[in-house]
mmCIF file of C-alpha atoms in Angstrom:
data_model
loop_
_atom_site.group_PDB
_atom_site.id
_atom_site.type_symbol
_atom_site.label_atom_id
_atom_site.label_comp_id
_atom_site.label_asym_id
_atom_site.label_seq_id
_atom_site.Cartn_x
_atom_site.Cartn_y
_atom_site.Cartn_z
ATOM 1 C CA MET W 285 18.792 2.950 -33.911
ATOM 2 C CA ALA W 286 16.168 4.911 -32.030
ATOM 3 C CA ARG W 287 13.049 5.824 -33.958
ATOM 4 C CA ALA W 288 12.370 9.558 -34.233
ATOM 5 C CA VAL W 289 9.193 10.767 -32.546
ATOM 6 C CA SER W 290 7.347 13.699 -34.085
ATOM 7 C CA SER W 291 6.518 16.807 -32.071
ATOM 8 C CA ARG W 292 2.813 16.261 -32.728
ATOM 9 C CA ARG W 293 2.960 12.767 -31.264
ATOM 10 C CA LYS W 294 4.884 14.012 -28.218
ATOM 11 C CA ALA W 295 2.270 16.716 -27.643
ATOM 12 C CA LEU W 296 -0.577 14.212 -28.014
ATOM 13 C CA VAL W 297 1.003 11.766 -25.577
ATOM 14 C CA THR W 298 1.638 14.610 -23.108
ATOM 15 C CA VAL W 299 -1.990 15.780 -23.272
ATOM 16 C CA ILE W 300 -3.291 12.228 -22.804
ATOM 17 C CA ALA W 301 -0.943 11.636 -19.858
ATOM 18 C CA TRP W 302 -1.955 14.878 -18.134
ATOM 19 C CA THR W 303 -5.651 14.147 -18.747
ATOM 20 C CA ILE W 304 -5.382 10.689 -17.193
ATOM 21 C CA GLY W 305 -3.303 12.038 -14.302
ATOM 22 C CA LEU W 306 -5.784 14.828 -13.531
ATOM 23 C CA ALA W 307 -8.727 12.425 -13.766
ATOM 24 C CA ILE W 308 -7.062 10.126 -11.219
ATOM 25 C CA PHE W 309 -6.048 12.978 -8.898
ATOM 26 C CA PHE W 310 -9.334 14.945 -9.107
ATOM 27 C CA PRO W 311 -11.222 12.980 -6.385
ATOM 28 C CA ILE W 312 -8.357 13.616 -3.959
ATOM 29 C CA LEU W 313 -8.276 17.309 -4.890
ATOM 30 C CA TRP W 314 -12.052 17.642 -4.502
ATOM 31 C CA THR W 315 -11.951 15.898 -1.120
ATOM 32 C CA ALA W 316 -9.280 18.335 0.042
ATOM 33 C CA ILE W 317 -11.366 21.307 -1.145
ATOM 34 C CA LEU W 318 -14.511 20.063 0.634
ATOM 35 C CA SER W 319 -12.540 19.597 3.853
ATOM 36 C CA PHE W 320 -12.051 23.387 4.026
ATOM 37 C CA LYS W 321 -15.777 24.127 3.669
ATOM 38 C CA SER W 322 -18.617 24.253 6.162
ATOM 39 C CA GLU W 323 -21.206 21.446 6.130
ATOM 40 C CA GLY W 324 -23.753 23.691 4.461
ATOM 41 C CA ASN W 325 -21.400 24.775 1.696
ATOM 42 C CA ALA W 326 -19.994 21.255 1.157
ATOM 43 C CA ILE W 327 -23.333 19.983 -0.190
ATOM 44 C CA ALA W 328 -23.843 22.910 -2.568
ATOM 45 C CA SER W 329 -23.329 22.704 -6.315
ATOM 46 C CA PRO W 330 -19.700 22.408 -7.481
ATOM 47 C CA LEU W 331 -19.500 25.974 -8.773
ATOM 48 C CA THR W 332 -20.971 27.302 -5.534
ATOM 49 C CA VAL W 333 -18.514 25.261 -3.462
ATOM 50 C CA LEU W 334 -15.554 26.862 -5.220
ATOM 51 C CA THR W 335 -16.800 30.379 -4.485
ATOM 52 C CA THR W 336 -17.657 29.889 -0.790
ATOM 53 C CA PRO W 337 -15.135 30.901 1.895
ATOM 54 C CA PHE W 338 -12.594 28.439 3.255
ATOM 55 C CA THR W 339 -12.651 27.483 6.920
ATOM 56 C CA LEU W 340 -10.831 25.159 9.331
ATOM 57 C CA GLU W 341 -14.049 24.342 11.174
ATOM 58 C CA SER W 342 -14.158 20.704 10.022
ATOM 59 C CA TYR W 343 -10.530 20.049 11.015
ATOM 60 C CA GLU W 344 -11.137 21.564 14.449
ATOM 61 C CA THR W 345 -14.214 19.368 14.941
ATOM 62 C CA VAL W 346 -12.332 16.249 13.831
ATOM 63 C CA GLN W 347 -9.464 16.963 16.210
ATOM 64 C CA GLU W 348 -11.874 17.546 19.124
ATOM 65 C CA ARG W 349 -13.962 14.453 18.391
ATOM 66 C CA SER W 350 -11.256 11.904 17.524
ATOM 67 C CA ASN W 351 -7.765 10.906 18.569
ATOM 68 C CA TYR W 352 -6.157 11.362 15.171
ATOM 69 C CA PHE W 353 -2.591 10.729 16.287
ATOM 70 C CA GLY W 354 -3.613 7.500 18.029
ATOM 71 C CA HIS W 355 -5.174 6.203 14.805
ATOM 72 C CA PHE W 356 -2.181 7.464 12.839
ATOM 73 C CA TRP W 357 0.267 5.572 15.052
ATOM 74 C CA ASN W 358 -1.803 2.401 14.715
ATOM 75 C CA SER W 359 -1.659 2.732 10.920
ATOM 76 C CA VAL W 360 2.113 3.224 10.996
ATOM 77 C CA VAL W 361 2.702 0.172 13.217
ATOM 78 C CA ILE W 362 0.300 -2.056 11.289
ATOM 79 C CA SER W 363 1.463 -1.123 7.777
ATOM 80 C CA LEU W 364 5.197 -1.169 8.568
ATOM 81 C CA GLY W 365 4.980 -4.240 10.774
ATOM 82 C CA SER W 366 3.001 -6.344 8.305
ATOM 83 C CA THR W 367 5.257 -5.335 5.403
ATOM 84 C CA LEU W 368 8.537 -6.020 7.220
ATOM 85 C CA LEU W 369 7.253 -9.372 8.492
ATOM 86 C CA ALA W 370 6.180 -10.278 4.956
ATOM 87 C CA LEU W 371 9.658 -9.382 3.641
ATOM 88 C CA VAL W 372 11.344 -11.586 6.256
ATOM 89 C CA ILE W 373 9.302 -14.543 5.021
ATOM 90 C CA ALA W 374 9.196 -13.657 1.319
ATOM 91 C CA ILE W 375 12.905 -13.006 0.650
ATOM 92 C CA PRO W 376 14.041 -16.596 1.410
ATOM 93 C CA ALA W 377 10.953 -17.998 -0.365
ATOM 94 C CA ALA W 378 11.542 -15.904 -3.490
ATOM 95 C CA TRP W 379 15.266 -16.804 -3.421
ATOM 96 C CA ALA W 380 14.424 -20.515 -3.380
ATOM 97 C CA MET W 381 11.944 -20.165 -6.236
ATOM 98 C CA ALA W 382 14.261 -18.016 -8.338
ATOM 99 C CA PHE W 383 17.564 -19.885 -7.913
ATOM 100 C CA VAL W 384 16.521 -23.411 -6.934
ATOM 101 C CA PRO W 385 13.399 -23.768 -9.095
ATOM 102 C CA GLY W 386 11.399 -26.958 -9.136
ATOM 103 C CA ARG W 387 9.065 -28.349 -11.722
ATOM 104 C CA ARG W 388 6.069 -26.872 -9.929
ATOM 105 C CA THR W 389 7.485 -23.415 -9.153
ATOM 106 C CA LYS W 390 5.298 -21.604 -11.681
ATOM 107 C CA ASP W 391 2.228 -23.552 -10.529
ATOM 108 C CA LEU W 392 2.994 -22.661 -6.908
ATOM 109 C CA LEU W 393 3.350 -18.979 -7.763
ATOM 110 C CA MET W 394 0.062 -19.002 -9.669
ATOM 111 C CA TRP W 395 -1.663 -20.746 -6.770
ATOM 112 C CA MET W 396 -0.323 -18.158 -4.321
ATOM 113 C CA LEU W 397 -1.510 -15.316 -6.540
ATOM 114 C CA SER W 398 -4.917 -16.967 -7.008
ATOM 115 C CA THR W 399 -5.553 -16.709 -3.260
ATOM 116 C CA LYS W 400 -5.820 -12.928 -3.724
ATOM 117 C CA MET W 401 -8.817 -13.485 -6.001
ATOM 118 C CA MET W 402 -10.914 -14.994 -3.201
ATOM 119 C CA PRO W 403 -13.339 -12.499 -1.611
ATOM 120 C CA ALA W 404 -12.065 -11.592 1.851
ATOM 121 C CA VAL W 405 -15.542 -11.983 3.323
ATOM 122 C CA GLY W 406 -15.308 -15.706 2.513
ATOM 123 C CA VAL W 407 -12.780 -16.240 5.326
ATOM 124 C CA LEU W 408 -13.967 -13.523 7.703
ATOM 125 C CA VAL W 409 -15.899 -15.807 10.067
ATOM 126 C CA PRO W 410 -13.121 -18.398 10.662
ATOM 127 C CA ILE W 411 -10.461 -15.704 11.059
ATOM 128 C CA TYR W 412 -12.702 -13.746 13.427
ATOM 129 C CA LEU W 413 -13.294 -16.852 15.556
ATOM 130 C CA ILE W 414 -9.556 -17.691 15.600
ATOM 131 C CA PHE W 415 -8.698 -14.142 16.641
ATOM 132 C CA ARG W 416 -11.396 -14.199 19.328
ATOM 133 C CA ASP W 417 -10.108 -17.453 20.813
ATOM 134 C CA LEU W 418 -6.471 -16.289 20.710
ATOM 135 C CA GLY W 419 -7.242 -12.872 22.172
ATOM 136 C CA LEU W 420 -6.062 -11.027 19.047
ATOM 137 C CA LEU W 421 -9.221 -9.027 18.384
ATOM 138 C CA ASP W 422 -8.645 -5.269 18.471
ATOM 139 C CA THR W 423 -4.865 -5.676 18.745
ATOM 140 C CA ARG W 424 -2.126 -4.342 16.498
ATOM 141 C CA THR W 425 -0.404 -7.735 16.610
ATOM 142 C CA GLY W 426 -3.465 -9.434 15.135
ATOM 143 C CA LEU W 427 -3.765 -6.899 12.316
ATOM 144 C CA VAL W 428 -0.047 -7.149 11.533
ATOM 145 C CA VAL W 429 -0.398 -10.917 11.143
ATOM 146 C CA VAL W 430 -3.570 -10.889 9.055
ATOM 147 C CA LEU W 431 -2.375 -8.121 6.710
ATOM 148 C CA MET W 432 0.969 -9.890 6.304
ATOM 149 C CA LEU W 433 -0.858 -13.055 5.269
ATOM 150 C CA MET W 434 -3.140 -11.160 2.885
ATOM 151 C CA ASN W 435 -0.276 -9.387 1.093
ATOM 152 C CA LEU W 436 2.345 -12.148 1.266
ATOM 153 C CA PRO W 437 1.508 -13.619 -2.197
ATOM 154 C CA ILE W 438 2.106 -10.230 -3.838
ATOM 155 C CA VAL W 439 5.382 -9.733 -1.953
ATOM 156 C CA VAL W 440 6.686 -13.181 -2.939
ATOM 157 C CA TRP W 441 5.649 -12.727 -6.567
ATOM 158 C CA MET W 442 7.280 -9.302 -6.878
ATOM 159 C CA LEU W 443 10.535 -10.387 -5.198
ATOM 160 C CA TYR W 444 10.657 -13.526 -7.353
ATOM 161 C CA THR W 445 10.427 -11.327 -10.463
ATOM 162 C CA TYR W 446 13.279 -9.090 -9.273
ATOM 163 C CA PHE W 447 15.491 -11.975 -8.151
ATOM 164 C CA ARG W 448 15.121 -13.674 -11.543
ATOM 165 C CA GLU W 449 16.879 -10.689 -13.112
ATOM 166 C CA ILE W 450 20.019 -11.242 -11.014
ATOM 167 C CA PRO W 451 22.615 -13.464 -12.775
ATOM 168 C CA GLY W 452 22.986 -16.766 -10.978
ATOM 169 C CA GLU W 453 26.719 -16.754 -11.741
ATOM 170 C CA ILE W 454 27.208 -14.024 -9.126
ATOM 171 C CA LEU W 455 25.760 -16.240 -6.415
ATOM 172 C CA GLU W 456 27.858 -19.183 -7.629
ATOM 173 C CA ALA W 457 30.985 -17.032 -7.381
ATOM 174 C CA ALA W 458 30.030 -16.095 -3.816
ATOM 175 C CA ARG W 459 29.648 -19.779 -2.934
ATOM 176 C CA MET W 460 33.070 -20.545 -4.406
ATOM 177 C CA ASP W 461 34.512 -17.815 -2.171
ATOM 178 C CA GLY W 462 33.086 -19.608 0.849
ATOM 179 C CA ALA W 463 29.854 -17.666 1.390
ATOM 180 C CA THR W 464 27.250 -19.520 3.416
ATOM 181 C CA LEU W 465 23.552 -19.453 2.547
ATOM 182 C CA LYS W 466 23.025 -16.717 5.137
ATOM 183 C CA ASP W 467 25.897 -14.638 3.686
ATOM 184 C CA GLU W 468 24.548 -15.177 0.184
ATOM 185 C CA LEU W 469 21.103 -13.891 1.150
ATOM 186 C CA ILE W 470 22.202 -10.961 3.318
ATOM 187 C CA HIS W 471 25.454 -9.749 1.739
ATOM 188 C CA VAL W 472 25.051 -10.643 -1.954
ATOM 189 C CA LEU W 473 21.439 -11.074 -3.041
ATOM 190 C CA THR W 474 19.689 -8.465 -0.907
ATOM 191 C CA PRO W 475 22.024 -5.506 -1.743
ATOM 192 C CA MET W 476 21.737 -6.264 -5.468
ATOM 193 C CA ALA W 477 17.935 -6.307 -5.286
ATOM 194 C CA VAL W 478 17.564 -3.147 -3.180
ATOM 195 C CA PRO W 479 15.530 -1.288 -5.859
ATOM 196 C CA GLY W 480 13.098 -4.184 -6.182
ATOM 197 C CA ILE W 481 12.858 -4.698 -2.429
ATOM 198 C CA ALA W 482 12.300 -0.965 -1.890
ATOM 199 C CA SER W 483 9.466 -0.803 -4.427
ATOM 200 C CA THR W 484 7.907 -3.935 -2.917
ATOM 201 C CA LEU W 485 8.174 -2.342 0.529
ATOM 202 C CA LEU W 486 6.542 0.894 -0.607
ATOM 203 C CA LEU W 487 3.705 -0.753 -2.521
ATOM 204 C CA ASN W 488 2.820 -3.071 0.336
ATOM 205 C CA ILE W 489 2.929 -0.256 2.889
ATOM 206 C CA ILE W 490 0.362 1.528 0.714
ATOM 207 C CA LEU W 491 -1.778 -1.621 0.453
ATOM 208 C CA ALA W 492 -1.688 -2.150 4.219
ATOM 209 C CA TRP W 493 -2.295 1.552 4.942
ATOM 210 C CA ASN W 494 -5.423 1.572 2.748
ATOM 211 C CA GLU W 495 -6.810 -1.780 3.936
ATOM 212 C CA ALA W 496 -10.320 -1.225 5.264
ATOM 213 C CA PHE W 497 -12.133 -4.574 5.333
ATOM 214 C CA TRP W 498 -9.982 -6.315 7.929
ATOM 215 C CA THR W 499 -9.283 -3.240 10.014
ATOM 216 C CA LEU W 500 -12.993 -2.455 10.337
ATOM 217 C CA ASN W 501 -14.002 -6.024 11.187
ATOM 218 C CA LEU W 502 -11.171 -6.987 13.536
ATOM 219 C CA THR W 503 -10.808 -3.776 15.549
ATOM 220 C CA ALA W 504 -12.995 -1.674 17.815
ATOM 221 C CA ALA W 505 -11.076 1.171 19.433
ATOM 222 C CA LYS W 506 -7.612 0.326 20.779
ATOM 223 C CA ALA W 507 -5.989 -0.828 17.512
ATOM 224 C CA ALA W 508 -8.211 1.038 15.052
ATOM 225 C CA PRO W 509 -6.129 2.634 12.253
ATOM 226 C CA LEU W 510 -6.997 5.590 10.042
ATOM 227 C CA THR W 511 -9.430 3.577 7.904
ATOM 228 C CA ALA W 512 -11.613 3.129 10.992
ATOM 229 C CA PHE W 513 -11.033 6.818 11.787
ATOM 230 C CA ILE W 514 -12.588 7.722 8.413
ATOM 231 C CA ALA W 515 -15.472 5.275 8.797
ATOM 232 C CA SER W 516 -16.451 6.858 12.125
ATOM 233 C CA TYR W 517 -17.701 9.923 10.214
ATOM 234 C CA SER W 518 -20.298 7.887 8.331
ATOM 235 C CA SER W 519 -23.364 7.537 10.543
ATOM 236 C CA PRO W 520 -26.969 6.321 10.132
ATOM 237 C CA GLU W 521 -28.105 9.931 10.350
ATOM 238 C CA GLY W 522 -26.264 10.710 7.101
ATOM 239 C CA LEU W 523 -22.877 11.705 5.774
ATOM 240 C CA PHE W 524 -21.180 14.827 7.057
ATOM 241 C CA TYR W 525 -19.335 15.677 3.869
ATOM 242 C CA ALA W 526 -17.042 18.373 5.215
ATOM 243 C CA LYS W 527 -15.994 16.421 8.313
ATOM 244 C CA LEU W 528 -15.677 13.186 6.319
ATOM 245 C CA SER W 529 -13.503 15.014 3.783
ATOM 246 C CA ALA W 530 -11.344 16.468 6.549
ATOM 247 C CA ALA W 531 -10.888 13.023 8.110
ATOM 248 C CA SER W 532 -10.081 11.510 4.697
ATOM 249 C CA THR W 533 -7.556 14.239 3.921
ATOM 250 C CA LEU W 534 -5.807 13.710 7.252
ATOM 251 C CA ALA W 535 -5.733 9.953 6.627
ATOM 252 C CA ILE W 536 -4.321 10.025 3.090
ATOM 253 C CA ALA W 537 -1.917 12.947 3.556
ATOM 254 C CA PRO W 538 0.913 10.867 5.124
ATOM 255 C CA ILE W 539 0.835 8.207 2.398
ATOM 256 C CA LEU W 540 0.645 10.866 -0.326
ATOM 257 C CA ILE W 541 3.719 12.575 1.101
ATOM 258 C CA LEU W 542 5.547 9.244 1.296
ATOM 259 C CA GLY W 543 4.654 8.455 -2.308
ATOM 260 C CA TRP W 544 5.753 11.895 -3.486
ATOM 261 C CA PHE W 545 9.211 11.703 -1.918
ATOM 262 C CA SER W 546 9.772 8.063 -2.884
ATOM 263 C CA GLN W 547 8.445 8.196 -6.437
ATOM 264 C CA LYS W 548 11.892 7.930 -8.041
ATOM 265 C CA GLN W 549 12.734 4.851 -5.993
ATOM 266 C CA LEU W 550 9.313 3.394 -6.718
ATOM 267 C CA VAL W 551 9.626 3.860 -10.482
ATOM 268 C CA ARG W 552 13.190 2.529 -10.417
ATOM 269 C CA GLY W 553 12.051 -0.576 -8.586
ATOM 270 C CA LEU W 554 9.041 -1.164 -10.843
ATOM 271 C CA THR W 555 11.257 -0.948 -13.937
ATOM 272 C CA PHE W 556 14.059 -3.015 -12.370
ATOM 273 C CA GLY W 557 15.293 -5.473 -14.975
ATOM 274 C CA ALA W 558 13.101 -4.041 -17.731
ATOM 275 C CA VAL W 559 16.050 -2.629 -19.672
ATOM 276 C CA LYS W 560 18.934 -4.919 -20.506
#
């Protein structure tokens, strides 16, 4: 029997939720506001900033100075490519761990996850040298590979969690009907785990889209994504707040729109298997 929740408690939880949400969203909102101000007004006090006129000057300067759509396309290719490649590798791996577990499966998963705790700078030099020797520096292919490797532990872990919620009897019934391993993966397991796979896809696209360390160190101009596009507005002479805000707004707008329209699927995937 469900426990009744008082109106006071509902109101308190609502206020707390809105407060946390606004606190998280405020930096994005403030960045967007500064992007519509001139450089002189952008460094004024907060109350003064809100009362100064809006202008598109910073966006015009950014468009004239940089190839935004080139950086945008690089981000799309790198984030989608690395995520899809990770899924191709992670789905069979997670299937094996979930339905043919060994004695060391949990240890293997923990080891994979522990690799994410290592500072990325610790492997920068060897990866840079490997990329230099293979001709992968400043290429989208190189970034797709390195971001796939960086996010693969998270993809495997998430898919393993979702696959564990699928009854093994369903797969056994498919085998009895003559399904091969390929049929079992493609036609039985994958359709049943679509919510989990979709949420994994979305989260890892966001991770790859926002990755700055590897994109700044392994690219120069040709394959530079939007993270490098933002960094180009930070110079030794100082920060140009309005232009930097305009560049940041242009860079995060696509991923914000994607998150807004896919939020139901994302929540459904994150809660997949939570309610029996």
